[in-house]
Coordinates of N, CA and C in Angstrom, one line a residue:
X1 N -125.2 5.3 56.5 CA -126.6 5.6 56.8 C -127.1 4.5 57.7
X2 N -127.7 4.9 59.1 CA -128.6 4.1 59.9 C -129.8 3.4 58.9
X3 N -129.5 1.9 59.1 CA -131.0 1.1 58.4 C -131.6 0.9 59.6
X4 N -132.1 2.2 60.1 CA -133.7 2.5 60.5 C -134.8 1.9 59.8
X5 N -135.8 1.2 61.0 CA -137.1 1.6 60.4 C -137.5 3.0 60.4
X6 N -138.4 3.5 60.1 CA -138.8 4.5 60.1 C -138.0 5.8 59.9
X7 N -137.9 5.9 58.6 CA -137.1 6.8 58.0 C -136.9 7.0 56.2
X8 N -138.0 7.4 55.7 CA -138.5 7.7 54.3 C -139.0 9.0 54.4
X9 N -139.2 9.3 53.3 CA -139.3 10.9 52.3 C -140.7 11.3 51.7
X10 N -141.0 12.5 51.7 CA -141.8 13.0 50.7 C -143.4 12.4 51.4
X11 N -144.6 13.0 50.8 CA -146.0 13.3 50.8 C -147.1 12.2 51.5
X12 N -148.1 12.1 50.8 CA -149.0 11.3 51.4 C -149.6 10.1 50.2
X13 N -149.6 9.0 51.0 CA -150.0 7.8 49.8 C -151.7 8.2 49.4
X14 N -151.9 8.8 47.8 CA -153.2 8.9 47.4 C -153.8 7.4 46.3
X15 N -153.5 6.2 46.8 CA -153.5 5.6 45.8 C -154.2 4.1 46.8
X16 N -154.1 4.3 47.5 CA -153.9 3.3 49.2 C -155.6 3.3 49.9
X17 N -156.1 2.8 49.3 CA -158.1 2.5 50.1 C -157.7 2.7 51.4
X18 N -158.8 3.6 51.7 CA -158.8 3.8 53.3 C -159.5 2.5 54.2
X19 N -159.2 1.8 55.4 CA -160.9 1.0 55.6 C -161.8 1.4 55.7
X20 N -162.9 0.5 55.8 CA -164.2 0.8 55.6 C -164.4 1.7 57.4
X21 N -164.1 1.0 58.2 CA -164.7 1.8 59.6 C -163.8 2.7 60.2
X22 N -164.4 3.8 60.7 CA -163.6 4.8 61.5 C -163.7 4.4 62.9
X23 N -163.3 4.6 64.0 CA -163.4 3.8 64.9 C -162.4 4.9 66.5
X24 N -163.1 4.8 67.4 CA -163.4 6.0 67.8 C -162.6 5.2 69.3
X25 N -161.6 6.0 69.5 CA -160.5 5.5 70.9 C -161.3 5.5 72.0
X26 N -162.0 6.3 72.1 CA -162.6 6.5 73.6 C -164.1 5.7 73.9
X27 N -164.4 5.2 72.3 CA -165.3 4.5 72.9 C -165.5 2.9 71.6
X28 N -164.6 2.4 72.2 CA -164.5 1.2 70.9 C -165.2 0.1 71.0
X29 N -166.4 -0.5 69.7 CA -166.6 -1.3 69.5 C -165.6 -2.6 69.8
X30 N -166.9 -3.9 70.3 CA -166.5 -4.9 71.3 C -165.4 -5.8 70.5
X31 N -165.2 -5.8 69.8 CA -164.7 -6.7 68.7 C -163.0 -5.7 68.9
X32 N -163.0 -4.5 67.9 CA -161.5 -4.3 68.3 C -161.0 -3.8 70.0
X33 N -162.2 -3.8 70.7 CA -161.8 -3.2 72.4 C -161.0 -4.7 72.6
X34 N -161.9 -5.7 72.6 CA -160.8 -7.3 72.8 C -159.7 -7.6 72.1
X35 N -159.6 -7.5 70.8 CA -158.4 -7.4 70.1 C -157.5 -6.6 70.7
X36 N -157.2 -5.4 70.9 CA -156.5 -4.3 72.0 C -156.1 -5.1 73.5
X37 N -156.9 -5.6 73.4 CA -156.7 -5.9 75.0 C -155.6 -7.1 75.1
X38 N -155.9 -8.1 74.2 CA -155.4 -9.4 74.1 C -153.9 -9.1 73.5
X39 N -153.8 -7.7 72.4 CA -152.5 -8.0 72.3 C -151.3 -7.2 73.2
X40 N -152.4 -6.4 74.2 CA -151.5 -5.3 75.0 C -151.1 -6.8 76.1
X41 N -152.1 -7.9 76.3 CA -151.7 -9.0 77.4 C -150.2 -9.8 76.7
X42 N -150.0 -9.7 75.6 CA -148.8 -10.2 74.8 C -147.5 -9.9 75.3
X43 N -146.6 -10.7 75.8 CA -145.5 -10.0 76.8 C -144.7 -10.3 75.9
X44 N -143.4 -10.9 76.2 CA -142.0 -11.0 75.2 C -142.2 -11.5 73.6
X45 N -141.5 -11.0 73.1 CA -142.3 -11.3 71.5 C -140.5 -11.5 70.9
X46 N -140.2 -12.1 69.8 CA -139.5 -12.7 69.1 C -139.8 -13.1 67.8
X47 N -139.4 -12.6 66.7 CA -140.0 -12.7 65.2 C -138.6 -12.2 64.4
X48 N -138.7 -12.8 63.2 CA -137.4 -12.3 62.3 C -138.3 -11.4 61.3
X49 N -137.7 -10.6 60.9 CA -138.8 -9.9 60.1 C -137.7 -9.3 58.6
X50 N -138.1 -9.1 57.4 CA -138.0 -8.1 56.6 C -138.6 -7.0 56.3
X51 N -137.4 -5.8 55.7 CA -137.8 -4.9 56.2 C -137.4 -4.2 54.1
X52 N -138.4 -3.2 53.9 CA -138.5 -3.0 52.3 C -138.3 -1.4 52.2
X53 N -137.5 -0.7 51.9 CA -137.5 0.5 51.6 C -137.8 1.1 50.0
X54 N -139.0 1.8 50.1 CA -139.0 2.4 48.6 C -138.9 3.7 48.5
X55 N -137.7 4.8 47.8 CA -137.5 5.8 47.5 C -137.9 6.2 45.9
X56 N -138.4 7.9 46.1 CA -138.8 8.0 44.8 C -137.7 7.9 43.8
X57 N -136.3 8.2 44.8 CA -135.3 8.7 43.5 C -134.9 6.7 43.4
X58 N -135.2 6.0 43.9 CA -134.6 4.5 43.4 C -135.4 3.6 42.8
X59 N -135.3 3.2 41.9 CA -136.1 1.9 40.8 C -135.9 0.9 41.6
X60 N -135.6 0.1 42.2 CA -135.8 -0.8 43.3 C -135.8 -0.4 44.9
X61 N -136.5 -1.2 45.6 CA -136.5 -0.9 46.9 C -135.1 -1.8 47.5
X62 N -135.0 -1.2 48.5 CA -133.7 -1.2 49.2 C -133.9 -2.6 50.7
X63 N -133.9 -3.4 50.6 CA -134.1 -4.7 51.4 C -133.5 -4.6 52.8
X64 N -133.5 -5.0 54.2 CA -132.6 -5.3 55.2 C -133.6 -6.1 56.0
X65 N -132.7 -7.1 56.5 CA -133.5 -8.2 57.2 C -133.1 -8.4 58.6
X66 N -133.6 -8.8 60.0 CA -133.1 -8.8 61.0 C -134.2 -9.4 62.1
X67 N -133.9 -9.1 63.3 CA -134.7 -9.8 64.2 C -135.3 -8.6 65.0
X68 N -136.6 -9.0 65.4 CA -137.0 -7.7 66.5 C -138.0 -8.5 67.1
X69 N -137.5 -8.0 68.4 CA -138.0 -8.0 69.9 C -138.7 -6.7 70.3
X70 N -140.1 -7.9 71.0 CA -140.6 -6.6 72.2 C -140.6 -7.6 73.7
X71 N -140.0 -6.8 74.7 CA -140.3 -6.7 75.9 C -141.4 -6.8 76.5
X72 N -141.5 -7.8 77.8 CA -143.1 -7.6 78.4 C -143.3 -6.3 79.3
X73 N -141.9 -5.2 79.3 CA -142.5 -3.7 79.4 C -142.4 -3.2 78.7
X74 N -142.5 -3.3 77.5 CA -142.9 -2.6 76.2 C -142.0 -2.5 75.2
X75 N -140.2 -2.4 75.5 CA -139.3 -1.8 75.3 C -139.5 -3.1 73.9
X76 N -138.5 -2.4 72.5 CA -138.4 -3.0 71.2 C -137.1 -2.5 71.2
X77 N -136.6 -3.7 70.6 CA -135.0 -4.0 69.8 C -135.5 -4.1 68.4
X78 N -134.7 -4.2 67.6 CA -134.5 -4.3 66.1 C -133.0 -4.7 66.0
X79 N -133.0 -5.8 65.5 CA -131.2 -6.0 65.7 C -131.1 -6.7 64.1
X80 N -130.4 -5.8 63.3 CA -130.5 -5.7 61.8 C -129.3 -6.8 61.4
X81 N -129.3 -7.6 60.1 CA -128.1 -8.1 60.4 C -127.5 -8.1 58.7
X82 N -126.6 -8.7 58.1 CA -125.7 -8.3 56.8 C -124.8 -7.6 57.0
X83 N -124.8 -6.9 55.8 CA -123.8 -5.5 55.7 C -124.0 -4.4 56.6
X84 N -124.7 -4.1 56.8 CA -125.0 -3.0 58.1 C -125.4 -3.5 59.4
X85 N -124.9 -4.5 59.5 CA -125.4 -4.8 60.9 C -125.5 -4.0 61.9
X86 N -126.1 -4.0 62.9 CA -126.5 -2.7 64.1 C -127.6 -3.2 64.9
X87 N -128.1 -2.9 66.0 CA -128.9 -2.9 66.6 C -129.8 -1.7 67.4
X88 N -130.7 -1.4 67.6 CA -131.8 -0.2 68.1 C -132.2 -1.0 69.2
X89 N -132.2 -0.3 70.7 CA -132.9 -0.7 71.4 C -133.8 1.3 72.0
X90 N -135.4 1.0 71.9 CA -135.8 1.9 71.9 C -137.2 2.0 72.4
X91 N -137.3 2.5 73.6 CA -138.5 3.1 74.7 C -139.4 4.2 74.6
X92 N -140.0 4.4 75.2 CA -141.0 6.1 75.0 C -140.2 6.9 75.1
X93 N -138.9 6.8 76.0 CA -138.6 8.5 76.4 C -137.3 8.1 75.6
X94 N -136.5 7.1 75.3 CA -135.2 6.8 75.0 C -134.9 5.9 73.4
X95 N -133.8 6.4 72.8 CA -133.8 5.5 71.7 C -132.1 5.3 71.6
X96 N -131.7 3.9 71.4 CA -129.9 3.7 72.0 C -129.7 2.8 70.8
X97 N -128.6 2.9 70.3 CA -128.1 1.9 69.1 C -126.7 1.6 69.0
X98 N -126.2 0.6 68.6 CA -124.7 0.0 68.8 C -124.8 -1.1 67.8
X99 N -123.5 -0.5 67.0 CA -123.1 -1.2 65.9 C -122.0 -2.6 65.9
X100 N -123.0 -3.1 64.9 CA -121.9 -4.8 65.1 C -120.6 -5.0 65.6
X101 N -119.9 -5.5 66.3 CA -118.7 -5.2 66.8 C -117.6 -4.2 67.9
X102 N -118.9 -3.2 68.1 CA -118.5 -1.9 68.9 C -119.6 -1.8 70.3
X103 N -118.6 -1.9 71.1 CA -118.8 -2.1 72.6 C -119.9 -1.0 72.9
X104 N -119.2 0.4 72.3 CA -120.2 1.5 72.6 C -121.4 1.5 71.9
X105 N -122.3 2.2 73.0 CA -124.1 2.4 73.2 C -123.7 3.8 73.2
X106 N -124.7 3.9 72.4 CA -124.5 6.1 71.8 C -125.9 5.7 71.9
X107 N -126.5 6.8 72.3 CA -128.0 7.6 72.6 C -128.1 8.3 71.1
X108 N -129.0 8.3 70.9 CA -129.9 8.8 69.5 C -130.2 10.6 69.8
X109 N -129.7 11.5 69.6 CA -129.9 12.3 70.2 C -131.5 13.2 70.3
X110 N -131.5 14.0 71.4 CA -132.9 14.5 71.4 C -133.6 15.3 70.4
X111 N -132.9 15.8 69.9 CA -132.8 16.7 68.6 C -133.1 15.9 67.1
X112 N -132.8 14.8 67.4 CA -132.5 13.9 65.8 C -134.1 13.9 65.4
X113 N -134.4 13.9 64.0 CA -135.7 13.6 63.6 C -135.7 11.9 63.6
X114 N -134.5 11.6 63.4 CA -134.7 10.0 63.5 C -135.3 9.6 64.9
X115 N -134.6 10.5 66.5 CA -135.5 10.0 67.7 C -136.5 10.1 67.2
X116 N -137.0 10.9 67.0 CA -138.7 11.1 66.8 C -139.5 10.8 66.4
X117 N -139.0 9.7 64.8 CA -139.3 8.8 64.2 C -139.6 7.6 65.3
X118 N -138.6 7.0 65.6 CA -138.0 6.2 66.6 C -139.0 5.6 67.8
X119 N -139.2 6.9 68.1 CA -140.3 7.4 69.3 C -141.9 6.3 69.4
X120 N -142.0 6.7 67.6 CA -143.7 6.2 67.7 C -143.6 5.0 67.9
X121 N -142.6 4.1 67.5 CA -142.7 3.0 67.3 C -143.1 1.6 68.5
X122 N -142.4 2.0 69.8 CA -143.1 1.7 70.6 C -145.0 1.8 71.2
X123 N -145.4 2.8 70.1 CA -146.8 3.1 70.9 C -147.3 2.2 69.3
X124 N -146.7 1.7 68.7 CA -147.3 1.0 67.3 C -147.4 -0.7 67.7
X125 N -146.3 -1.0 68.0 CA -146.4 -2.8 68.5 C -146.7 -2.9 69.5
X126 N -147.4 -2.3 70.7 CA -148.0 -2.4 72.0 C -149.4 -1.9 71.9
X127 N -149.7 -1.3 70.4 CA -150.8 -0.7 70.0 C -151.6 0.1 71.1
X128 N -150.8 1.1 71.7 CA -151.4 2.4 72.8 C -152.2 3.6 71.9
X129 N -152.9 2.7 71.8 CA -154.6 3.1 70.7 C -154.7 5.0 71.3
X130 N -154.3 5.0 72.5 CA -154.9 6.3 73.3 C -154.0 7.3 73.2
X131 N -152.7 6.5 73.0 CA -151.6 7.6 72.2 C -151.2 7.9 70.9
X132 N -151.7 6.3 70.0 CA -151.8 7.2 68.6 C -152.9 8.2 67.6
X133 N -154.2 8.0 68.9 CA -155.3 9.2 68.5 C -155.1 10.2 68.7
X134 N -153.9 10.3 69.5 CA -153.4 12.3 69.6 C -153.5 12.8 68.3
X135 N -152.7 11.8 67.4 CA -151.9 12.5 66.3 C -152.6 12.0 65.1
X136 N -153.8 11.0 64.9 CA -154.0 9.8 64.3 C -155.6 9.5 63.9
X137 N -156.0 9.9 63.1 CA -157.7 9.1 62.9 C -157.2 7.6 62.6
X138 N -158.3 6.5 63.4 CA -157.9 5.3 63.5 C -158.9 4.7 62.1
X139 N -158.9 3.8 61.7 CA -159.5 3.1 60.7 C -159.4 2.1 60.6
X140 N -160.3 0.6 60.8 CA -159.7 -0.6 60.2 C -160.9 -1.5 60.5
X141 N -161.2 -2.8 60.1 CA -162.0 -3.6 59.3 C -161.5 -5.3 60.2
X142 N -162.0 -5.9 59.7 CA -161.7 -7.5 60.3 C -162.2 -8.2 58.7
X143 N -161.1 -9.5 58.5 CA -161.3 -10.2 57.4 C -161.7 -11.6 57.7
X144 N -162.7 -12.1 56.8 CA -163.1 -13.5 57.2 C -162.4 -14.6 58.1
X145 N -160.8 -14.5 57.5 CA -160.0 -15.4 58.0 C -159.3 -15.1 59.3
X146 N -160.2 -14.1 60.4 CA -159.8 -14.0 61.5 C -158.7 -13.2 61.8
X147 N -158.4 -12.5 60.3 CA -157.1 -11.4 60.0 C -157.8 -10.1 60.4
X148 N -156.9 -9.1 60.6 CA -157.4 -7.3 60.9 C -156.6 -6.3 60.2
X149 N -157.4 -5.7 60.2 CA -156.2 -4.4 59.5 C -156.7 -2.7 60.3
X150 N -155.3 -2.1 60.9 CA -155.4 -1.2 61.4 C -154.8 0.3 60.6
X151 N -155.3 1.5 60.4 CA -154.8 2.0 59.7 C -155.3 3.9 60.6
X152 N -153.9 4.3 60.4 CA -153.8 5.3 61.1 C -153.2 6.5 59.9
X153 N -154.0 7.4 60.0 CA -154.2 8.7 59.2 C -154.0 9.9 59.4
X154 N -153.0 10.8 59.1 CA -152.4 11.8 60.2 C -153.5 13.3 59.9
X155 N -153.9 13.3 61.5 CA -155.1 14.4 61.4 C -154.3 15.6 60.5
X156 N -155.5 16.8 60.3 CA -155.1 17.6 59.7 C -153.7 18.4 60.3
X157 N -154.4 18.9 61.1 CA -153.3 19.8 62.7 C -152.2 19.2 63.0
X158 N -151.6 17.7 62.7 CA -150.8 17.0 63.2 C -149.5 17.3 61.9
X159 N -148.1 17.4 63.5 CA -147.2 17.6 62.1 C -145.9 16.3 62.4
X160 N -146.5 15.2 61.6 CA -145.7 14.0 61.9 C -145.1 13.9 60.9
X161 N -144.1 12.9 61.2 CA -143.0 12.2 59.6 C -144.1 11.4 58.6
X162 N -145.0 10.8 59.3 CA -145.4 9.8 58.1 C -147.3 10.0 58.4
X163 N -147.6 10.4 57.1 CA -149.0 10.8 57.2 C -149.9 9.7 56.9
X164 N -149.6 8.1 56.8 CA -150.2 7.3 56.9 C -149.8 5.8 57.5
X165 N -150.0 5.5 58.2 CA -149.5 3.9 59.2 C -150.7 2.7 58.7
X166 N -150.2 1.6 57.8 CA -150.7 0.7 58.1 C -150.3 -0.9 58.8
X167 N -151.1 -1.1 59.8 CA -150.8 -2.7 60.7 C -152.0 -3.7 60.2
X168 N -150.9 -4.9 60.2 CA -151.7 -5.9 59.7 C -151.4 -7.3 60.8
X169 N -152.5 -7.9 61.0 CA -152.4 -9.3 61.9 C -153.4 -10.0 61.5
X170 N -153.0 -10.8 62.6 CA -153.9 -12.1 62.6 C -154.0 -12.2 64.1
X171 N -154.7 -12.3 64.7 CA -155.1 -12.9 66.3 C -154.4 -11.7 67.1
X172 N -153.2 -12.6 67.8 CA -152.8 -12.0 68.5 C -151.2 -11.6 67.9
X173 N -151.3 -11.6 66.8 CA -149.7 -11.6 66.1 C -149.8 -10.2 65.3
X174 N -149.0 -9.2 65.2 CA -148.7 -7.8 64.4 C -147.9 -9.1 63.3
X175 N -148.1 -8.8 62.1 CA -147.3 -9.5 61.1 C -147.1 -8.5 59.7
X176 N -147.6 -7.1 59.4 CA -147.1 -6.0 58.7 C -147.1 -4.6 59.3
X177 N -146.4 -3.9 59.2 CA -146.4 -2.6 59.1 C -145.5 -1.8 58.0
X178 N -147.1 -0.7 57.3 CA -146.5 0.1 56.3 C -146.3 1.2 56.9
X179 N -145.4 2.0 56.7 CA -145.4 3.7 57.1 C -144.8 4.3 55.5
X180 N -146.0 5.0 55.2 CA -145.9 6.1 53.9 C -145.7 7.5 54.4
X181 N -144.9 7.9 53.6 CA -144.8 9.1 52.9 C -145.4 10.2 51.7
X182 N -145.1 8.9 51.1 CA -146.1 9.4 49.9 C -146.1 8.1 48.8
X183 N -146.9 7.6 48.4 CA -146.9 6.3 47.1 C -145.5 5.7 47.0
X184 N -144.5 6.8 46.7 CA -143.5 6.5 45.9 C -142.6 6.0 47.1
X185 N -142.2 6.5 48.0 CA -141.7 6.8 49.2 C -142.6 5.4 50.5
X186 N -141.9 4.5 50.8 CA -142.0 3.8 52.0 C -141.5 2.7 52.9
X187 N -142.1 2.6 53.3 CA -140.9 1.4 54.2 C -142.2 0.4 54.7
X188 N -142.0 -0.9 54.1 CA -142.8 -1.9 54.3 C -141.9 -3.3 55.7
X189 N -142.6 -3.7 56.4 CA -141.5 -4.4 57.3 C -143.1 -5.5 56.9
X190 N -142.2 -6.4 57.3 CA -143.1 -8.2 57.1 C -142.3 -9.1 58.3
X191 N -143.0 -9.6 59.6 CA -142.9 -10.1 60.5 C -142.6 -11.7 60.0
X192 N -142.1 -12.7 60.2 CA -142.4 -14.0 60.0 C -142.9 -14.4 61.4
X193 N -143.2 -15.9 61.8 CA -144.4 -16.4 62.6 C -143.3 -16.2 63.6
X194 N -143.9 -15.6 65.0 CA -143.7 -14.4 66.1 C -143.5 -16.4 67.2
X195 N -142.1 -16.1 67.8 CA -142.2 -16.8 69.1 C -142.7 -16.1 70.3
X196 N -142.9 -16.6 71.5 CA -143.6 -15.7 72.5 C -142.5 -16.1 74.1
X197 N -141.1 -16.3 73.9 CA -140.2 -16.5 74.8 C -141.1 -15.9 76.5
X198 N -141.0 -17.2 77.7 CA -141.6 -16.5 78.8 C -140.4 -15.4 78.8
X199 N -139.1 -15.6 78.9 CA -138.1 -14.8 79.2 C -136.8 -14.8 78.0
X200 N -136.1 -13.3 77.7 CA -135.2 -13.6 77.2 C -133.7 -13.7 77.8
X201 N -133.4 -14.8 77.4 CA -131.8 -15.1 78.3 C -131.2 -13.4 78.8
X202 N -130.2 -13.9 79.5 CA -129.1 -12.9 80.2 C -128.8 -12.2 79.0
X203 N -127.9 -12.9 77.8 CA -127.2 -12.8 76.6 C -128.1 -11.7 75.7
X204 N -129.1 -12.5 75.8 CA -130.1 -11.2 74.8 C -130.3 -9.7 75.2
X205 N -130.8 -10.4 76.4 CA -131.5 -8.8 77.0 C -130.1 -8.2 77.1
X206 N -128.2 -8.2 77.5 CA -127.3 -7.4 76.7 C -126.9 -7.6 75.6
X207 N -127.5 -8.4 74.5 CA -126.8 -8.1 73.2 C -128.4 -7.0 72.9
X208 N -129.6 -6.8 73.0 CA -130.4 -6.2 72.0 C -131.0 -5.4 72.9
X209 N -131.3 -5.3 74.0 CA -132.0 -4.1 75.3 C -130.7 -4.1 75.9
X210 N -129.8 -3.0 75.5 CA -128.5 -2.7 75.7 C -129.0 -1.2 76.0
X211 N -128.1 -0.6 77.5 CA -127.7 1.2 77.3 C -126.8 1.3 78.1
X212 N -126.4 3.0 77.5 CA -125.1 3.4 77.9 C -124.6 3.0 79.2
X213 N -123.4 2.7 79.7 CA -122.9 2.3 80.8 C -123.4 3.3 81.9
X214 N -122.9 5.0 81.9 CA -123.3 6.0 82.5 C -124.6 5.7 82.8
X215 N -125.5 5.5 82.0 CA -127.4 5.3 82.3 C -127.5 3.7 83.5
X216 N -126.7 3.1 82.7 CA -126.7 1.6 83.9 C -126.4 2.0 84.9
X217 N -125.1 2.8 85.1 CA -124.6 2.8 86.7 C -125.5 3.4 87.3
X218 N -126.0 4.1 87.0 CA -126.7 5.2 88.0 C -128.6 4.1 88.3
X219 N -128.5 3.2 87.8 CA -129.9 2.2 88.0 C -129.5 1.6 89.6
X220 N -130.5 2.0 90.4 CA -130.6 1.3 91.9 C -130.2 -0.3 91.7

């Protein structure tokens, strides 16, 4: 089994406070319009993170830990490490993965519900406010200690994997994201303190923003 993020089971979290403000993409108060702004100016990003799976049919959640990268063009790696080791490198239109030790980059196919899982995730850590209100009533609050919390609600019409998203930071740092299913059902990931690399070496950008050979050659 791929240890994906984004990839849990079953309904909608009824147990989970909504925040207090609803907050409207097209015309955002000054406070989260600067917050938006400041972390879309955030270029290379570097954080080790844990990642928590809870299924209804399991009495404990299921743990995997690893490193994830964002790109200053948007693009996110996840490069998982233990027993499943593997890595995800994955864009708006593309999602590519290669397992520990194996040369080959296999494309996620177009058809997989996992791409499409895959998919949002990019428009979640670049926080493209304007593309998760397609699908998304926005909601979220600011805490004394200069912390925020963003929370995305899947409209009624909308037919996504996960009918509730919540992001959590501080400044200019993402440091939680929940995606539910349903109470019982989710996947919790926890950022540790985020480096901000101007550039990542040669080494990196092919060990974790890796694709197929076919897709490289044909690059001008």
């Amino acid at each position: 089994m791929f240890p994906f993020v984004l990839c849990a089971e079953d309904g909608a979290p009824e147990d989970m406070a909504v925040a207090a403000y609803h907050l409207d993409a097209g015309n955002l108060e000054m406070g989260w319009s600067h917050l938006f702004r400041e972390l879309r100016m955030v270029g290379n990003v570097r954080a080790a993170f844990t990642e928590s799976r809870s299924f209804a049919f399991r009495k404990e959640p299921k743990l995997y830990r690893g490193v994830f990268r964002k790109s200053s063009e948007g693009a996110v790696s996840l490069a998982y490490t233990g027993a499943e080791a593997m890595a995800v490198h994955v864009g708006a239109d593309y999602a590519y993965y290669r397992k520990s030790g194996d040369a080959d980059v296999r494309r996620i196919p177009e058809s997989s519900s996992r791409r499409g899982s895959l998919a949002l995730f990019p428009s979640l850590v670049n926080l493209d406010i304007q593309a998760l209100a397609q699908t998304y009533d926005l909601y979220g609050d600011f805490t004394s200690e200069g912390g925020w919390r963003l929370q995305l609600v899947a409209k009624p019409e909308s037919d996504v994997d996960y009918e509730r998203i919540d992001l959590t930071g501080t400044a200019r740092e993402v440091n939680g994201i929940d995606l539910y299913k349903s109470a019982r059902s989710s996947i919790r990931i926890r950022m540790d303190a985020a480096e901000f690399p101007e550039a990542f070496s040669e080494a990196e950008v092919a060990d974790y923003f890796f694709e197929p050979e076919a897709e490289h050659a044909m690059q001008p």
